[in-house]
Amino acid sequence: MPLMHQDLASRLVPPAPGPAGAASAAHAINPRVPGIRSLHSPGPTRVPEAVMHAMQRPMMDLMDPRVGALIRACEDGMRALLGTRDAPVLFYAANGHGMWEAVTANLSARGRALLIAGGGHFSDSWAMQTEILGQATGTTVLRTPHAEGHPTDPAAIEQALREDKAHRIAAVLVVHTDTSSGITSDLAAVRRAIDAAAHPALYVVDLVASLAAAPFDMDALGVDVAMGASQKGLMCPPGLGYVAVNARAMAFAEAHAGPRFYWDWVRRASDLQYKKFCGTPPLAHLAGLEAALQLIAEEGLANVHARHARLGGAVHAALARWGMGEGAGALKAFCKVASARSASVTAIEITSGHDPEALRTVARERFQVAMAGGLGPLAGRVFRIGHLGDMNEATILGALAGVEAAMVVQGIPFGEGGVAAAARFLVDATAARAPAAAAAAATAGDAAGTGA
């Protein structure tokens, strides 16, 4: 066999795992998949090519004026996305749990309390983390009760604040969308509850799973602190956290909070670049965020929100069919309140006797659809389909088909017609957009034809 044919033949045979070098090891860990593996976890989400390319730019000297311009672009873009005119946006090399710690470090004070609104696994996790940190600062953590499958209860928040006659509660902490359950809470209702109690508590919102997927307006809602991370609706890799802090919250942190350094909002709210990041800024992540914000701006934020609602609606339409006929009682939405269903992720409860983790494995390894499992008390009870970030109609229809195929393999009973119901939903939901899309395509074609 000629040498070049031998070389081609060797490359057509996958290398066997073992001590044959780094290439063989890499292939064994992450073999190439023709096409793409459809990523439907609710974070991390798919990273668009424009973001990946931006993150591949060469590193810059930290005194390069383009570094300052990049930071300002990210700060301004995030302020616009969050809906705040004046609140400084601070960035951290951190995930969502790191941003929880930033909140705790700046709002904890001896003799004060933080009220964490019950809303699912992530509010529970936030509370547990804050309780541990509060031991060092003398801060008490209070929680409101929570009913499984339901959003945060604003009435319980109002009651807790009314009972706090001494105004020891420094802040009310709310998770907007609980990723583990696919439930979104009503932030305007929480604002009304705080106002009705006539309590001076700060209003803090976790936007990790909702920003750039569901509407949010920091100033209009009267939110004092909004925090989140990069790996979900912002379409970036994990590792970049953000927090927007208004003047009232900044004043509290400056006057009351105990010792802190890396997490210190006051220290970071500086015009000096090295203070903004407590050292070296994460340049690659900032470049990716700048590109992601540009993609959101080009699509239009209202269109981004409408797209997420549309794709979530398609998943809900499929689930309604899956729960009929043979699937009656086998599959159902974990969220018991239709209006609280998240635009980011849908948690699907599965009958005991069927293993959602085995379903996930088959969907991922055999049909190239990667979705999420249950967390905390929902482990082994649900699987979750993410529908946020860089995603469109074809993406979600392909994912639903892959999930159906995996359910067939696993012998999970489900009603037929789920994918068809999702397609019908999308046909109806996009009908109003069709003439405008056709006109835009025609205009682009005319421009191309005339050389414009």
Short mmCIF file of C-alpha atoms in Angstrom, two decimals:
data_model
loop_
_atom_site.label_atom_id
_atom_site.label_comp_id
_atom_site.label_asym_id
_atom_site.label_seq_id
_atom_site.Cartn_x
_atom_site.Cartn_y
_atom_site.Cartn_z
CA MET A 1 0.00 0.00 0.00
CA PRO A 2 1.43 3.43 -0.92
CA LEU A 3 2.60 5.44 2.06
CA MET A 4 -0.05 8.14 1.82
CA HIS A 5 -2.77 5.49 1.59
CA GLN A 6 -1.35 3.77 4.66
CA ASP A 7 -1.43 7.09 6.50
CA LEU A 8 -5.04 7.69 5.47
CA ALA A 9 -6.02 4.17 6.52
CA SER A 10 -4.41 4.63 9.93
CA ARG A 11 -6.31 7.86 10.43
CA LEU A 12 -9.61 6.20 9.55
CA VAL A 13 -9.17 3.72 12.42
CA PRO A 14 -9.81 5.32 15.85
CA PRO A 15 -6.73 5.05 18.06
CA ALA A 16 -6.99 2.49 20.83
CA PRO A 17 -6.98 3.89 24.37
CA GLY A 18 -3.80 3.32 26.32
CA PRO A 19 -0.29 4.68 26.58
CA ALA A 20 -0.13 5.63 22.91
CA GLY A 21 0.24 9.32 23.62
CA ALA A 22 -1.86 12.35 24.37
CA ALA A 23 -3.84 12.11 21.12
CA SER A 24 -5.05 8.62 21.96
CA ALA A 25 -6.01 9.69 25.48
CA ALA A 26 -7.87 12.73 24.19
CA HIS A 27 -9.77 10.59 21.69
CA ALA A 28 -10.76 8.11 24.39
CA ILE A 29 -12.03 10.88 26.67
CA ASN A 30 -13.76 12.97 24.04
CA PRO A 31 -14.15 11.12 20.72
CA ARG A 32 -15.34 13.19 17.82
CA VAL A 33 -19.08 13.21 17.24
CA PRO A 34 -20.22 13.81 13.65
CA GLY A 35 -22.31 16.94 13.62
CA ILE A 36 -22.76 18.32 17.12
CA ARG A 37 -23.95 16.99 20.46
CA SER A 38 -27.02 19.04 21.29
CA LEU A 39 -26.44 20.63 24.70
CA HIS A 40 -29.64 21.06 26.70
CA SER A 41 -28.40 21.42 30.23
CA PRO A 42 -29.56 24.71 31.80
CA GLY A 43 -25.92 25.68 32.24
CA PRO A 44 -23.39 25.64 30.93
CA THR A 45 -25.14 26.36 27.66
CA ARG A 46 -23.87 26.37 24.09
CA VAL A 47 -21.21 29.01 23.44
CA PRO A 48 -21.72 30.74 20.05
CA GLU A 49 -18.82 30.81 17.60
CA ALA A 50 -18.60 34.61 17.83
CA VAL A 51 -18.01 34.32 21.58
CA MET A 52 -15.44 31.54 21.19
CA HIS A 53 -13.56 33.50 18.55
CA ALA A 54 -13.54 36.61 20.75
CA MET A 55 -12.10 34.60 23.63
CA GLN A 56 -9.27 33.37 21.38
CA ARG A 57 -7.86 36.86 20.86
CA PRO A 58 -4.26 37.31 21.97
CA MET A 59 -3.77 38.59 25.51
CA MET A 60 -3.12 42.32 25.91
CA ASP A 61 -0.77 44.32 28.07
CA LEU A 62 -2.89 45.46 31.02
CA MET A 63 -1.92 49.10 30.35
CA ASP A 64 -3.20 48.83 26.77
CA PRO A 65 -6.06 51.33 26.46
CA ARG A 66 -8.08 48.66 24.69
CA VAL A 67 -8.31 46.76 27.98
CA GLY A 68 -10.04 49.73 29.58
CA ALA A 69 -12.34 50.04 26.56
CA LEU A 70 -13.25 46.34 26.83
CA ILE A 71 -14.11 46.67 30.52
CA ARG A 72 -16.23 49.77 29.89
CA ALA A 73 -18.09 48.02 27.05
CA CYS A 74 -18.94 45.10 29.34
CA GLU A 75 -20.02 47.39 32.19
CA ASP A 76 -22.23 49.50 29.91
CA GLY A 77 -23.69 46.46 28.15
CA MET A 78 -24.55 44.75 31.41
CA ARG A 79 -26.15 47.91 32.80
CA ALA A 80 -28.39 48.05 29.74
CA LEU A 81 -29.22 44.34 30.00
CA LEU A 82 -30.01 44.60 33.71
CA GLY A 83 -32.12 47.71 33.27
CA THR A 84 -30.22 50.05 35.54
CA ARG A 85 -29.03 53.54 34.79
CA ASP A 86 -26.59 54.22 37.60
CA ALA A 87 -25.78 51.03 39.56
CA PRO A 88 -22.12 50.07 39.14
CA VAL A 89 -21.61 46.60 37.64
CA LEU A 90 -18.75 44.69 39.27
CA PHE A 91 -17.16 41.58 37.78
CA TYR A 92 -15.50 38.66 39.54
CA ALA A 93 -13.61 35.58 38.46
CA ALA A 94 -16.29 33.39 40.01
CA ASN A 95 -19.37 31.24 39.45
CA GLY A 96 -22.83 31.79 40.95
CA HIS A 97 -21.83 30.41 44.35
CA GLY A 98 -19.01 32.93 44.41
CA MET A 99 -21.49 35.71 43.78
CA TRP A 100 -23.63 34.46 46.67
CA GLU A 101 -20.55 34.84 48.83
CA ALA A 102 -20.02 38.38 47.52
CA VAL A 103 -23.55 39.24 48.66
CA THR A 104 -23.02 37.67 52.08
CA ALA A 105 -19.63 39.34 52.58
CA ASN A 106 -21.05 42.78 51.85
CA LEU A 107 -24.45 42.58 53.57
CA SER A 108 -23.63 40.56 56.69
CA ALA A 109 -23.39 42.53 59.92
CA ARG A 110 -23.33 41.55 63.57
CA GLY A 111 -26.79 41.54 65.05
CA ARG A 112 -28.47 41.71 61.63
CA ALA A 113 -30.31 39.04 59.62
CA LEU A 114 -30.68 38.04 55.98
CA LEU A 115 -34.07 36.70 54.87
CA ILE A 116 -33.78 34.09 52.10
CA ALA A 117 -37.04 33.39 50.31
CA GLY A 118 -37.74 29.67 49.96
CA GLY A 119 -37.95 28.71 46.31
CA GLY A 120 -36.27 25.36 45.79
CA HIS A 121 -32.87 23.71 45.84
CA PHE A 122 -30.86 26.84 45.02
CA SER A 123 -32.47 29.06 47.66
CA ASP A 124 -31.79 26.25 50.14
CA SER A 125 -28.17 26.06 49.01
CA TRP A 126 -27.80 29.85 49.25
CA ALA A 127 -29.21 29.72 52.77
CA MET A 128 -26.87 26.93 53.87
CA GLN A 129 -23.83 28.74 52.48
CA THR A 130 -24.90 32.00 54.13
CA GLU A 131 -25.50 30.28 57.48
CA ILE A 132 -21.92 28.99 57.51
CA LEU A 133 -20.48 32.37 56.58
CA GLY A 134 -22.80 34.13 59.02
CA GLN A 135 -21.24 32.31 61.96
CA ALA A 136 -18.12 34.43 61.55
CA THR A 137 -19.99 37.72 61.28
CA GLY A 138 -22.78 37.20 63.79
CA THR A 139 -25.42 37.34 61.05
CA THR A 140 -28.62 35.32 61.39
CA VAL A 141 -30.18 33.62 58.37
CA LEU A 142 -33.96 33.39 58.17
CA ARG A 143 -35.96 31.43 55.59
CA THR A 144 -39.54 31.60 54.40
CA PRO A 145 -41.41 28.30 53.93
CA HIS A 146 -41.67 26.80 50.49
CA ALA A 147 -44.14 24.37 48.90
CA GLU A 148 -42.61 21.89 46.44
CA GLY A 149 -43.52 22.64 42.85
CA HIS A 150 -44.48 26.24 43.64
CA PRO A 151 -42.69 29.59 43.29
CA THR A 152 -41.57 31.80 46.15
CA ASP A 153 -44.46 32.97 48.36
CA PRO A 154 -44.56 36.81 48.57
CA ALA A 155 -47.10 36.64 51.42
CA ALA A 156 -44.61 34.71 53.55
CA ILE A 157 -41.98 37.37 52.86
CA GLU A 158 -44.38 40.13 53.86
CA GLN A 159 -45.28 38.31 57.08
CA ALA A 160 -41.63 37.80 58.04
CA LEU A 161 -40.90 41.47 57.47
CA ARG A 162 -43.95 42.62 59.45
CA GLU A 163 -42.85 40.45 62.37
CA ASP A 164 -39.41 42.08 62.29
CA LYS A 165 -40.38 45.11 64.39
CA ALA A 166 -36.74 45.97 65.16
CA HIS A 167 -35.79 45.93 61.46
CA ARG A 168 -32.96 43.46 62.03
CA ILE A 169 -33.45 42.01 58.54
CA ALA A 170 -30.93 43.77 56.34
CA ALA A 171 -31.98 42.23 53.03
CA VAL A 172 -34.44 39.92 51.32
CA LEU A 173 -32.66 37.45 49.00
CA VAL A 174 -34.65 35.86 46.16
CA VAL A 175 -33.70 33.40 43.41
CA HIS A 176 -35.56 34.51 40.28
CA THR A 177 -35.47 31.16 38.46
CA ASP A 178 -34.68 27.99 40.38
CA THR A 179 -32.74 25.92 37.85
CA SER A 180 -33.36 22.66 39.68
CA SER A 181 -37.15 22.88 39.39
CA GLY A 182 -37.68 25.08 36.34
CA ILE A 183 -39.76 27.53 38.39
CA THR A 184 -39.65 31.33 38.04
CA SER A 185 -40.88 33.53 40.87
CA ASP A 186 -42.75 36.82 40.52
CA LEU A 187 -40.25 39.57 41.37
CA ALA A 188 -42.81 42.37 41.13
CA ALA A 189 -44.97 40.58 43.70
CA VAL A 190 -41.98 40.33 46.05
CA ARG A 191 -41.36 44.06 45.64
CA ARG A 192 -44.99 44.75 46.55
CA ALA A 193 -44.65 42.52 49.62
CA ILE A 194 -41.60 44.45 50.85
CA ASP A 195 -43.39 47.75 50.27
CA ALA A 196 -46.58 46.54 51.97
CA ALA A 197 -44.58 45.63 55.07
CA ALA A 198 -43.05 49.13 55.07
CA HIS A 199 -39.70 47.52 55.79
CA PRO A 200 -36.33 49.09 54.83
CA ALA A 201 -34.74 45.76 53.83
CA LEU A 202 -32.61 45.73 50.70
CA TYR A 203 -33.93 43.66 47.79
CA VAL A 204 -31.38 41.20 46.34
CA VAL A 205 -32.06 38.99 43.30
CA ASP A 206 -30.15 35.99 41.92
CA LEU A 207 -30.40 36.13 38.10
CA VAL A 208 -28.05 33.24 37.30
CA ALA A 209 -30.68 31.23 35.39
CA SER A 210 -32.93 34.02 34.12
CA LEU A 211 -30.95 37.00 32.79
CA ALA A 212 -31.24 37.27 29.00
CA ALA A 213 -33.98 34.63 29.05
CA ALA A 214 -36.79 36.34 30.98
CA PRO A 215 -37.61 40.05 31.35
CA PHE A 216 -35.87 41.88 34.20
CA ASP A 217 -35.67 45.60 34.95
CA MET A 218 -33.60 46.36 38.03
CA ASP A 219 -34.59 49.97 38.48
CA ALA A 220 -38.28 49.49 37.69
CA LEU A 221 -38.53 46.58 40.15
CA GLY A 222 -36.74 48.47 42.91
CA VAL A 223 -34.03 45.81 43.14
CA ASP A 224 -30.99 47.00 45.10
CA VAL A 225 -28.58 44.18 44.20
CA ALA A 226 -28.71 41.92 41.12
CA MET A 227 -26.17 39.12 40.69
CA GLY A 228 -25.46 36.24 38.38
CA ALA A 229 -22.90 34.43 36.27
CA SER A 230 -21.84 33.92 32.68
CA GLN A 231 -22.69 30.33 31.77
CA LYS A 232 -26.42 30.40 31.02
CA GLY A 233 -28.35 33.10 29.15
CA LEU A 234 -25.16 35.11 28.65
CA MET A 235 -23.82 32.27 26.45
CA CYS A 236 -20.27 32.34 27.85
CA PRO A 237 -18.19 29.65 29.54
CA PRO A 238 -18.46 29.39 33.32
CA GLY A 239 -16.10 31.56 35.33
CA LEU A 240 -17.29 35.18 35.19
CA GLY A 241 -19.64 36.51 37.87
CA TYR A 242 -21.31 39.92 37.99
CA VAL A 243 -23.18 42.02 40.51
CA ALA A 244 -24.96 45.36 40.09
CA VAL A 245 -25.15 47.36 43.32
CA ASN A 246 -27.20 50.53 43.69
CA ALA A 247 -26.29 53.44 45.93
CA ARG A 248 -28.45 52.28 48.85
CA ALA A 249 -26.85 48.83 48.94
CA MET A 250 -23.36 50.26 48.49
CA ALA A 251 -23.93 52.61 51.43
CA PHE A 252 -25.04 49.69 53.62
CA ALA A 253 -21.98 47.66 52.68
CA GLU A 254 -19.67 50.57 53.45
CA ALA A 255 -21.27 51.28 56.83
CA HIS A 256 -22.13 47.83 58.18
CA ALA A 257 -20.31 44.91 56.63
CA GLY A 258 -17.42 43.20 58.38
CA PRO A 259 -13.88 42.55 57.12
CA ARG A 260 -13.62 41.42 53.51
CA PHE A 261 -11.19 41.99 50.66
CA TYR A 262 -11.64 40.06 47.42
CA TRP A 263 -15.44 40.29 47.59
CA ASP A 264 -15.53 43.94 48.72
CA TRP A 265 -17.93 46.00 46.60
CA VAL A 266 -16.62 49.32 47.89
CA ARG A 267 -13.03 48.45 46.99
CA ARG A 268 -14.03 47.29 43.50
CA ALA A 269 -16.25 50.28 42.70
CA SER A 270 -13.17 52.19 41.57
CA ASP A 271 -11.96 53.92 38.45
CA LEU A 272 -8.64 52.14 38.90
CA GLN A 273 -8.55 49.05 36.71
CA TYR A 274 -6.54 46.85 39.08
CA LYS A 275 -8.98 47.61 41.91
CA LYS A 276 -11.98 46.71 39.76
CA PHE A 277 -10.75 43.12 39.63
CA CYS A 278 -8.67 42.92 42.80
CA GLY A 279 -5.77 42.13 40.47
CA THR A 280 -5.60 40.83 36.90
CA PRO A 281 -8.89 40.98 34.96
CA PRO A 282 -10.14 37.78 33.23
CA LEU A 283 -9.56 39.20 29.74
CA ALA A 284 -10.74 36.19 27.72
CA HIS A 285 -14.04 36.01 29.60
CA LEU A 286 -14.58 39.76 29.22
CA ALA A 287 -13.94 39.51 25.47
CA GLY A 288 -16.47 36.70 25.27
CA LEU A 289 -19.02 38.68 27.27
CA GLU A 290 -18.59 41.70 25.02
CA ALA A 291 -19.31 39.50 21.99
CA ALA A 292 -22.32 37.90 23.70
CA LEU A 293 -23.79 41.28 24.62
CA GLN A 294 -23.38 42.35 21.01
CA LEU A 295 -25.27 39.25 19.82
CA ILE A 296 -28.11 40.04 22.23
CA ALA A 297 -28.21 43.67 21.08
CA GLU A 298 -28.27 42.65 17.42
CA GLU A 299 -31.20 40.29 17.98
CA GLY A 300 -32.98 42.81 20.20
CA LEU A 301 -33.68 42.07 23.86
CA ALA A 302 -37.45 41.84 23.37
CA ASN A 303 -36.86 39.29 20.59
CA VAL A 304 -34.48 37.33 22.82
CA HIS A 305 -37.14 37.12 25.53
CA ALA A 306 -39.82 36.16 22.99
CA ARG A 307 -37.59 33.42 21.56
CA HIS A 308 -37.01 31.92 24.99
CA ALA A 309 -40.72 31.98 25.78
CA ARG A 310 -41.42 30.34 22.41
CA LEU A 311 -38.92 27.53 22.88
CA GLY A 312 -40.10 26.91 26.44
CA GLY A 313 -43.66 26.77 25.16
CA ALA A 314 -42.65 24.13 22.61
CA VAL A 315 -41.20 21.93 25.35
CA HIS A 316 -44.36 22.38 27.43
CA ALA A 317 -46.49 21.42 24.42
CA ALA A 318 -44.47 18.23 23.92
CA LEU A 319 -44.69 17.38 27.61
CA ALA A 320 -48.47 17.76 27.57
CA ARG A 321 -48.65 15.09 24.84
CA TRP A 322 -46.12 12.83 26.56
CA GLY A 323 -48.31 12.79 29.65
CA MET A 324 -51.35 11.51 27.73
CA GLY A 325 -52.40 7.98 26.73
CA GLU A 326 -49.75 5.45 27.72
CA GLY A 327 -47.82 8.20 29.46
CA ALA A 328 -50.68 9.26 31.72
CA GLY A 329 -49.17 9.61 35.16
CA ALA A 330 -45.67 8.63 34.01
CA LEU A 331 -44.42 12.07 32.98
CA LYS A 332 -45.51 15.49 34.24
CA ALA A 333 -44.20 18.98 34.73
CA PHE A 334 -42.66 19.39 38.17
CA CYS A 335 -43.88 23.01 38.29
CA LYS A 336 -47.48 22.94 39.51
CA VAL A 337 -48.23 26.58 38.57
CA ALA A 338 -48.41 27.09 34.80
CA SER A 339 -47.63 30.81 34.99
CA ALA A 340 -44.41 30.07 36.93
CA ARG A 341 -42.93 27.74 34.31
CA SER A 342 -39.48 28.96 33.42
CA ALA A 343 -38.40 30.25 30.03
CA SER A 344 -34.97 28.75 30.76
CA VAL A 345 -35.50 25.10 31.71
CA THR A 346 -38.29 22.55 32.19
CA ALA A 347 -38.08 19.94 34.94
CA ILE A 348 -40.00 16.76 34.09
CA GLU A 349 -41.01 14.43 36.89
CA ILE A 350 -40.88 10.75 36.04
CA THR A 351 -42.73 7.83 37.64
CA SER A 352 -40.78 5.85 40.21
CA GLY A 353 -39.44 2.68 38.65
CA HIS A 354 -37.84 4.57 35.78
CA ASP A 355 -34.34 5.96 36.16
CA PRO A 356 -33.91 9.51 34.80
CA GLU A 357 -30.12 9.15 34.98
CA ALA A 358 -30.19 6.10 32.71
CA LEU A 359 -32.48 8.06 30.36
CA ARG A 360 -29.96 10.90 30.30
CA THR A 361 -27.10 8.54 29.49
CA VAL A 362 -28.96 6.97 26.55
CA ALA A 363 -30.05 10.38 25.24
CA ARG A 364 -26.49 11.72 25.41
CA GLU A 365 -24.45 8.72 24.24
CA ARG A 366 -26.81 7.20 21.69
CA PHE A 367 -28.82 10.16 20.40
CA GLN A 368 -26.44 13.08 21.10
CA VAL A 369 -28.82 15.07 23.30
CA ALA A 370 -27.25 16.13 26.59
CA MET A 371 -29.76 17.19 29.24
CA ALA A 372 -29.68 17.61 33.01
CA GLY A 373 -30.80 15.48 35.94
CA GLY A 374 -32.33 16.28 39.30
CA LEU A 375 -30.47 18.13 42.05
CA GLY A 376 -30.81 17.84 45.82
CA PRO A 377 -34.21 16.45 46.78
CA LEU A 378 -35.10 16.04 43.08
CA ALA A 379 -32.19 13.69 42.32
CA GLY A 380 -33.57 10.51 40.79
CA ARG A 381 -37.01 12.10 40.37
CA VAL A 382 -36.71 14.46 37.40
CA PHE A 383 -34.81 15.15 34.23
CA ARG A 384 -34.44 18.68 32.93
CA ILE A 385 -34.47 20.08 29.39
CA GLY A 386 -32.69 23.40 29.08
CA HIS A 387 -33.98 25.82 26.45
CA LEU A 388 -31.92 28.94 27.02
CA GLY A 389 -29.00 30.68 25.43
CA ASP A 390 -27.90 30.20 21.84
CA MET A 391 -30.81 28.07 20.69
CA ASN A 392 -33.53 28.11 18.02
CA GLU A 393 -36.58 26.18 16.83
CA ALA A 394 -34.66 23.44 15.02
CA THR A 395 -32.42 22.94 18.06
CA ILE A 396 -35.33 22.33 20.41
CA LEU A 397 -37.21 20.07 18.00
CA GLY A 398 -34.12 17.92 17.54
CA ALA A 399 -33.66 17.68 21.29
CA LEU A 400 -37.27 16.62 21.86
CA ALA A 401 -36.92 13.92 19.19
CA GLY A 402 -33.77 12.65 20.88
CA VAL A 403 -35.52 12.53 24.26
CA GLU A 404 -38.42 10.56 22.72
CA ALA A 405 -35.98 8.07 21.17
CA ALA A 406 -34.25 7.62 24.53
CA MET A 407 -37.61 7.03 26.26
CA VAL A 408 -38.40 4.31 23.72
CA VAL A 409 -35.08 2.60 24.46
CA GLN A 410 -35.67 2.83 28.20
CA GLY A 411 -39.24 1.55 27.99
CA ILE A 412 -40.70 4.69 29.55
CA PRO A 413 -44.38 5.00 28.61
CA PHE A 414 -45.30 8.29 26.95
CA GLY A 415 -48.07 9.64 24.80
CA GLU A 416 -47.34 9.93 21.10
CA GLY A 417 -47.15 13.16 19.14
CA GLY A 418 -44.94 15.20 21.45
CA VAL A 419 -42.57 16.45 18.76
CA ALA A 420 -45.48 17.12 16.41
CA ALA A 421 -47.23 19.15 19.12
CA ALA A 422 -44.07 21.16 19.69
CA ALA A 423 -43.75 21.78 15.94
CA ARG A 424 -47.37 22.89 15.75
CA PHE A 425 -46.83 25.25 18.66
CA LEU A 426 -43.82 26.78 16.94
CA VAL A 427 -45.68 27.12 13.63
CA ASP A 428 -48.40 29.09 15.38
CA ALA A 429 -45.98 31.09 17.54
CA THR A 430 -43.86 32.16 14.56
CA ALA A 431 -46.76 32.92 12.19
CA ALA A 432 -46.72 36.62 13.02
CA ARG A 433 -42.97 36.78 12.35
CA ALA A 434 -43.12 35.05 8.96
CA PRO A 435 -43.99 38.07 6.73
CA ALA A 436 -41.29 40.23 8.34
CA ALA A 437 -38.71 37.45 7.99
CA ALA A 438 -39.64 36.93 4.35
CA ALA A 439 -39.37 40.65 3.66
CA ALA A 440 -35.96 40.82 5.32
CA ALA A 441 -34.75 37.83 3.28
CA ALA A 442 -36.02 39.40 0.06
CA THR A 443 -34.29 42.69 0.88
CA ALA A 444 -31.04 40.87 1.57
CA GLY A 445 -31.38 38.96 -1.70
CA ASP A 446 -32.00 42.14 -3.67
CA ALA A 447 -28.96 43.75 -2.10
CA ALA A 448 -26.81 40.76 -2.98
CA GLY A 449 -28.11 40.72 -6.53
CA THR A 450 -27.33 44.38 -7.10
CA GLY A 451 -23.92 44.17 -5.47
CA ALA A 452 -24.98 46.59 -2.74
#
